[in-house]
GROMACS .gro file of C-alpha atoms in nm:
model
  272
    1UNK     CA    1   2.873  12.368   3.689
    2UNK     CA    2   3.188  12.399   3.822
    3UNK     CA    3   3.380  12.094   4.016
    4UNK     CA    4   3.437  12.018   4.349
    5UNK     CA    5   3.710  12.004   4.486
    6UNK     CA    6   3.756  11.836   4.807
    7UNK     CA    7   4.043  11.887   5.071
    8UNK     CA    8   4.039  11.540   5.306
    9UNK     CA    9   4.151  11.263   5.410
   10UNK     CA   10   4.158  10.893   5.201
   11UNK     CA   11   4.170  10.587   5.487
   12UNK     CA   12   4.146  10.294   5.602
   13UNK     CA   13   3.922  10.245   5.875
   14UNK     CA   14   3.827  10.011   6.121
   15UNK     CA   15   3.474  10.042   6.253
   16UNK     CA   16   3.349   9.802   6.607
   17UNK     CA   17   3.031   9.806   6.751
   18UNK     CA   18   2.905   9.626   7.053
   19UNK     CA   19   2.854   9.241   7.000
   20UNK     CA   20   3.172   9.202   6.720
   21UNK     CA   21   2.963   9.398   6.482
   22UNK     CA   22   3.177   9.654   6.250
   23UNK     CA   23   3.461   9.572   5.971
   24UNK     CA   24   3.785   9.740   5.748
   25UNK     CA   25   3.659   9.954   5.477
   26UNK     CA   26   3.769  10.189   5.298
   27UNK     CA   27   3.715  10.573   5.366
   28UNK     CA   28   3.773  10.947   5.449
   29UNK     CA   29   3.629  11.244   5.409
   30UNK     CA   30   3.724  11.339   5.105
   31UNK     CA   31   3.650  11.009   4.957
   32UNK     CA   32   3.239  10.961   5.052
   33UNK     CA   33   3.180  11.334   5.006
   34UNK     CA   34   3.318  11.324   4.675
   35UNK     CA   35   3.212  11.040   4.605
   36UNK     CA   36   2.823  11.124   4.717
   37UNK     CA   37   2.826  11.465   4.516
   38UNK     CA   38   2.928  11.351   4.183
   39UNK     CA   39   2.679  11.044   4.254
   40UNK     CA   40   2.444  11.373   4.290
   41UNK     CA   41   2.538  11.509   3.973
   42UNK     CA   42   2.840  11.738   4.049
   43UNK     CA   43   3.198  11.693   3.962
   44UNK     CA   44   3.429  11.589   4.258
   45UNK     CA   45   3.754  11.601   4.283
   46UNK     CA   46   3.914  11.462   4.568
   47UNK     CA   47   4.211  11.634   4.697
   48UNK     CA   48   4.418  11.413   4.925
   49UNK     CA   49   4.718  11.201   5.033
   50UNK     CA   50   4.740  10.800   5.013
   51UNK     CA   51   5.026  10.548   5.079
   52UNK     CA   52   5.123  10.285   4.854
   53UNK     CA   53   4.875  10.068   5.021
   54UNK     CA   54   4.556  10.212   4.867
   55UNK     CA   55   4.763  10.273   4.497
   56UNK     CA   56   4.460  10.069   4.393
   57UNK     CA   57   4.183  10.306   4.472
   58UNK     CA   58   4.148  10.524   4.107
   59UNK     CA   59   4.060  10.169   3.986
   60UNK     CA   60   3.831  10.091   4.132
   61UNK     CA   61   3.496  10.047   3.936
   62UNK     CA   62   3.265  10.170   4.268
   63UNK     CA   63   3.484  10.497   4.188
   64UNK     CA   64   3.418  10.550   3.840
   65UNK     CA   65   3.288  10.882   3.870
   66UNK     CA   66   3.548  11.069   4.066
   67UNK     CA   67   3.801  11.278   3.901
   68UNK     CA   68   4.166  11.183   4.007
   69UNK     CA   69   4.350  11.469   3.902
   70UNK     CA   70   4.424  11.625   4.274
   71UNK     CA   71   4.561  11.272   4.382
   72UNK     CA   72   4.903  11.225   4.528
   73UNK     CA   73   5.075  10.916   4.630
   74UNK     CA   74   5.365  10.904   4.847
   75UNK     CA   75   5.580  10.616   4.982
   76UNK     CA   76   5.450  10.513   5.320
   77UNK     CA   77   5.102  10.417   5.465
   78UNK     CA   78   4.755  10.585   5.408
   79UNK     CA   79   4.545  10.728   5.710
   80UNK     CA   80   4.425  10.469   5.942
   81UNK     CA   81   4.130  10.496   6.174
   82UNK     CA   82   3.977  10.294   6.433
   83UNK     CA   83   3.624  10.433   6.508
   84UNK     CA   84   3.407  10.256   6.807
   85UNK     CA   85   3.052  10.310   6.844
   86UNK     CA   86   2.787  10.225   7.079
   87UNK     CA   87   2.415  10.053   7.073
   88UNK     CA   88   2.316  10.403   6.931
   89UNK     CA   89   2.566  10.481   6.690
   90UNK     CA   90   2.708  10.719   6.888
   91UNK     CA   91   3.108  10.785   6.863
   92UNK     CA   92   3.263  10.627   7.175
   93UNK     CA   93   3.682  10.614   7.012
   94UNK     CA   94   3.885  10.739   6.796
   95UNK     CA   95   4.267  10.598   6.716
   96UNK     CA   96   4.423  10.743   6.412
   97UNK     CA   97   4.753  10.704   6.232
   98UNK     CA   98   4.774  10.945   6.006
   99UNK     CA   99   5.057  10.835   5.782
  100UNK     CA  100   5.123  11.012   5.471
  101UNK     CA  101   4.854  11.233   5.521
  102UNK     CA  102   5.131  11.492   5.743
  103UNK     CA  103   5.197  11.604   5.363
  104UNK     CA  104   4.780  11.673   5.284
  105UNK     CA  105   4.832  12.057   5.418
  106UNK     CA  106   5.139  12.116   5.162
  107UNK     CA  107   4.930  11.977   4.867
  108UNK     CA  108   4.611  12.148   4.938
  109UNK     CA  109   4.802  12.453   4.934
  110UNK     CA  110   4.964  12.387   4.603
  111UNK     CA  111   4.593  12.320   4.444
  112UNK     CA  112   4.434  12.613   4.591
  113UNK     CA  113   4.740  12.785   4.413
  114UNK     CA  114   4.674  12.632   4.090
  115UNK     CA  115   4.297  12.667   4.092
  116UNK     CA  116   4.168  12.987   4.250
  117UNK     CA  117   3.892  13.011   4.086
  118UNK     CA  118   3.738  12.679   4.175
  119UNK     CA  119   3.484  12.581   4.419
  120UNK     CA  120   3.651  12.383   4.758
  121UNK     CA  121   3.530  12.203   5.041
  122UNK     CA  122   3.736  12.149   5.319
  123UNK     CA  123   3.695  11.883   5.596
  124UNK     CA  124   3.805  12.063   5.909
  125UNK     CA  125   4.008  11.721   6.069
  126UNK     CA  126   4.351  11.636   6.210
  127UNK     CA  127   4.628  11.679   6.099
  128UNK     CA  128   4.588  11.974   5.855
  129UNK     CA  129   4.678  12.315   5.918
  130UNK     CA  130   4.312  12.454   5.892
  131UNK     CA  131   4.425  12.822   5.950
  132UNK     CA  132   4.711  12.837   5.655
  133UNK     CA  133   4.437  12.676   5.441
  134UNK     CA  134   4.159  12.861   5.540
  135UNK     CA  135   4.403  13.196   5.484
  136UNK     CA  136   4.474  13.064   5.120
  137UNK     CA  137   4.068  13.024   5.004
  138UNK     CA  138   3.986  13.372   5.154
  139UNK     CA  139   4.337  13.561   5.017
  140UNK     CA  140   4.156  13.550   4.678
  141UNK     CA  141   3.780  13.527   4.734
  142UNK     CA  142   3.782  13.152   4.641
  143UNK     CA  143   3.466  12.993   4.728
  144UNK     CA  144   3.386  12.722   4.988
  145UNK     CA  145   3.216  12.496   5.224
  146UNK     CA  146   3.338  12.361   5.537
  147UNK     CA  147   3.248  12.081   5.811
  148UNK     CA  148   3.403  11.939   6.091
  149UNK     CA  149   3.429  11.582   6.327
  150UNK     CA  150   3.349  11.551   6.629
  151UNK     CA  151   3.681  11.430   6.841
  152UNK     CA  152   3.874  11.726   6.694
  153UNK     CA  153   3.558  11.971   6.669
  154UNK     CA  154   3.668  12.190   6.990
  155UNK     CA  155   4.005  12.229   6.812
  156UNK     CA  156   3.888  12.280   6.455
  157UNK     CA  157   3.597  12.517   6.535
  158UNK     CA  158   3.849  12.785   6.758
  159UNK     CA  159   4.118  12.765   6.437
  160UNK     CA  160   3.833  12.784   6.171
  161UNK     CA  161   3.658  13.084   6.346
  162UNK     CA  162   3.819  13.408   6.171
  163UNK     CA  163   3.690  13.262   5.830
  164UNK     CA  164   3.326  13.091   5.902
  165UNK     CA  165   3.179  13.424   5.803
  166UNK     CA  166   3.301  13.380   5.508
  167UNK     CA  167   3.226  13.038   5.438
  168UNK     CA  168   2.935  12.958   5.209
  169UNK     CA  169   2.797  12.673   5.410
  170UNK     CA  170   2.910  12.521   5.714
  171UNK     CA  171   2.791  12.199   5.826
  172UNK     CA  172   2.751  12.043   6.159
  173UNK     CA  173   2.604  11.803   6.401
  174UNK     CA  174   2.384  11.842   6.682
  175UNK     CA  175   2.709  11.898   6.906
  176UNK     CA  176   2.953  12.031   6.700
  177UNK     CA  177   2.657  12.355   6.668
  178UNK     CA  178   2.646  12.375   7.023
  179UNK     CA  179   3.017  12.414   6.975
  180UNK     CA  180   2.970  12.668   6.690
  181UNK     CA  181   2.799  12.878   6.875
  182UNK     CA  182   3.055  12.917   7.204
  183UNK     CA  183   3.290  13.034   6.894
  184UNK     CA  184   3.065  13.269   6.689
  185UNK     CA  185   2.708  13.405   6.656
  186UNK     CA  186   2.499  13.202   6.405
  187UNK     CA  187   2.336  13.565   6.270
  188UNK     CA  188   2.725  13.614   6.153
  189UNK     CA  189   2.726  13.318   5.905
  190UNK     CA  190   2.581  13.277   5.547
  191UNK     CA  191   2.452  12.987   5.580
  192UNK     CA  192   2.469  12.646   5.849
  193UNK     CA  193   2.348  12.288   5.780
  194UNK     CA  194   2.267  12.138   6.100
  195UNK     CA  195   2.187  11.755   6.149
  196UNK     CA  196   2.100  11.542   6.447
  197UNK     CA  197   2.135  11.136   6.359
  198UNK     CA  198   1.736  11.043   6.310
  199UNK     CA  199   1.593  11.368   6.452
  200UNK     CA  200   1.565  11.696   6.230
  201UNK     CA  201   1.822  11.828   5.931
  202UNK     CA  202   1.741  12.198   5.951
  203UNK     CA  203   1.900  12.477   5.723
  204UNK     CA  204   1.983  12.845   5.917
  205UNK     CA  205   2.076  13.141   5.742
  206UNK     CA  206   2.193  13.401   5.904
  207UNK     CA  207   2.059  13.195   6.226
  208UNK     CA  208   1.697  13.207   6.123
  209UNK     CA  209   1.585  12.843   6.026
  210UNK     CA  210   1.506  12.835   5.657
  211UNK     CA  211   1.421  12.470   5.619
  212UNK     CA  212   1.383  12.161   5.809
  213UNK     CA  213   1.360  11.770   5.721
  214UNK     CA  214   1.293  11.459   5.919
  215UNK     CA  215   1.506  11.208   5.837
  216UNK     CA  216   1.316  10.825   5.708
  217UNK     CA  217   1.354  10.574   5.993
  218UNK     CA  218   1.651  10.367   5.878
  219UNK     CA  219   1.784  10.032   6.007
  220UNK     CA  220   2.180  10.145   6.094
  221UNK     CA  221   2.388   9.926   5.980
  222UNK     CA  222   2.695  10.111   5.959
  223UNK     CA  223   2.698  10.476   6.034
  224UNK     CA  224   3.065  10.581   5.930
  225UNK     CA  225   3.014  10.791   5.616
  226UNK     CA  226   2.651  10.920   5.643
  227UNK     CA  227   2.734  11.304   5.754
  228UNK     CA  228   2.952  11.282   5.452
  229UNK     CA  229   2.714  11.105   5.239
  230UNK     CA  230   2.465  11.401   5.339
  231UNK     CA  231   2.709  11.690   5.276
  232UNK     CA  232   2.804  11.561   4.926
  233UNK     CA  233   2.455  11.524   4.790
  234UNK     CA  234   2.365  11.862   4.956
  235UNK     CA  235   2.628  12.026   4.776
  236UNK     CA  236   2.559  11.910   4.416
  237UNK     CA  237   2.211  11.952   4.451
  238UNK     CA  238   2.300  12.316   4.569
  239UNK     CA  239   2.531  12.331   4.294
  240UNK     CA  240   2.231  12.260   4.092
  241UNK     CA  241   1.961  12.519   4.229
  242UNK     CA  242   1.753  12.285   4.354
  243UNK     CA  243   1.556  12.492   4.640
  244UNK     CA  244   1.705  12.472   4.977
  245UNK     CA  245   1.427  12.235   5.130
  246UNK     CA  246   1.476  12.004   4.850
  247UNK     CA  247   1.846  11.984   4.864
  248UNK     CA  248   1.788  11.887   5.264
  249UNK     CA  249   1.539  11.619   5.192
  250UNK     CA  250   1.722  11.428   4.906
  251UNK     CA  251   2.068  11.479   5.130
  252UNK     CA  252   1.879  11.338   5.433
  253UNK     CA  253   1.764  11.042   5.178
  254UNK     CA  254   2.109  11.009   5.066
  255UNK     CA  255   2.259  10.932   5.404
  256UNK     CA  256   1.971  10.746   5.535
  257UNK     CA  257   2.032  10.516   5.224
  258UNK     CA  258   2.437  10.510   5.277
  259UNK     CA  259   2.338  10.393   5.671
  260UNK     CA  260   2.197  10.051   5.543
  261UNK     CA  261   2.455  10.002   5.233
  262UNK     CA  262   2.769   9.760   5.232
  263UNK     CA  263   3.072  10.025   5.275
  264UNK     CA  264   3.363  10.056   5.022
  265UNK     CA  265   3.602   9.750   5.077
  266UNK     CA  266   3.959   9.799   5.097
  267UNK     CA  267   4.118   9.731   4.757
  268UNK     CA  268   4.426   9.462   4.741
  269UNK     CA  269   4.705   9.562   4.551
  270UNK     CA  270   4.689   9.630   4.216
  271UNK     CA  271   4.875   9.308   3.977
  272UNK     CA  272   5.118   9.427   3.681
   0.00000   0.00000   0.00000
């Protein structure tokens, strides 16, 4: 089975809810979807940018699994978000400092260069250069996923359009498919994992509806993390031919598990 590798960010965020509820944890992309597919049974590579601050994360025993190879640390701080929510778990704000991760697009490039034959995922979100990287995985048939985030969806979707036929899977949200299809007919792509918070996980290809999955009712206590909880698991179960409905109900399980699950802390520095 071959590895995945996964273009993204590596943060710190900051997560408030109504009534003083939320925390700092520790997150990104490229961190939980990594980190959910080799908990899945698939190799994951993360490929991504930290600061000095988060020097600690390789580490750390919660990250065991995760191959470290496509890390790079620069001098500076990591990506920093501050995500609120509402009663529902809906997005309501986004503030990001993105820190050292203006230098992700430049080292993506130099590991798709390295490793053309490998298997990518790349999260579609601010600030990388989705066209130059999306030119580099198709320039030699390299094969990937792709998803996106909500706040810079509109953005994303219009630069990512001239490859999503190409993409293996693309994965969205309720919105971000209503999106999708303003930028390109659903009959035109391979293959599109749609989910919708508690309501149905379906699986088109080719725009006909394959598979669907109810997700379990789940006591939310912290939402950040479960669309990349899902697409992780989905992926290495993929990965591991498990049959298209399965893959949706174990990825649904996955996330509805990461909802009610302490999230990563922060790691302090690391002692000599």
């Amino acid at each position: 089975m071959r590895p995945l590798r996964v273009i993204g960010n590596i943060s710190r965020d900051h997560t408030r809810y109504p009534g003083h509820h939320g925390g700092h944890q520790l997150g990104g992309a490229a961190l939980l979807l990594s980190r959910a597919a080799a908990r899945a049974g698939r190799p994951a590579i993360p490929v991504s940018v930290i600061g000095t601050d988060l020097a600690q994360i390789p580490h750390m025993p919660e990250l065991g699994n995760l191959t470290w190879s496509a890390l790079r640390q620069e001098d500076g701080p990591s990506a920093a978000f501050t995500i609120d929510y509402d009663d529902h778990g809906q997005l309501t704000g986004l503030t990001a400092h993105y820190g050292v991760t203006e230098h992700l697009t430049r080292h993506a490039l130099d590991d798709i260069a390295r490793h053309p034959r490998s298997t990518y995922h790349l999260c579609c979100r601010r600030p990388l250069d989705v066209p130059a990287l999306l030119t580099a995985l198709t320039a030699g048939n390299t094969d990937f996923s792709i998803d996106f985030f909500l706040p810079s969806a509109p953005e994303m979707i219009h630069a990512a359009r001239p490859w999503l036929s190409q993409a293996a899977t693309v994965f969205v949200n309720a919105a971000e498919y209503q999106l999708l299809t303003h930028a390109t007919s659903p009959s035109d792509l391979k293959e599109i994992v749609v989910t919708d918070g508690p309501d149905i996980a379906r699986i088109l290809h080719h725009g006909r509806q394959s598979a669907a999955c109810r997700p379990p009712k789940t006591a939310a206590e912290e939402v950040t993390g479960a669309g990349d909880t899902f697409a992780g698991t989905f992926l290495a179960l993929q990965a591991r031919d498990a049959a298209p409905e399965t893959a949706l109900a174990r990825a649904t399980l996955a996330a509805a598990h990461r909802l009610s699950t302490p999230p990563l802390p922060i790691p302090g520095p690391r002692h000599p």
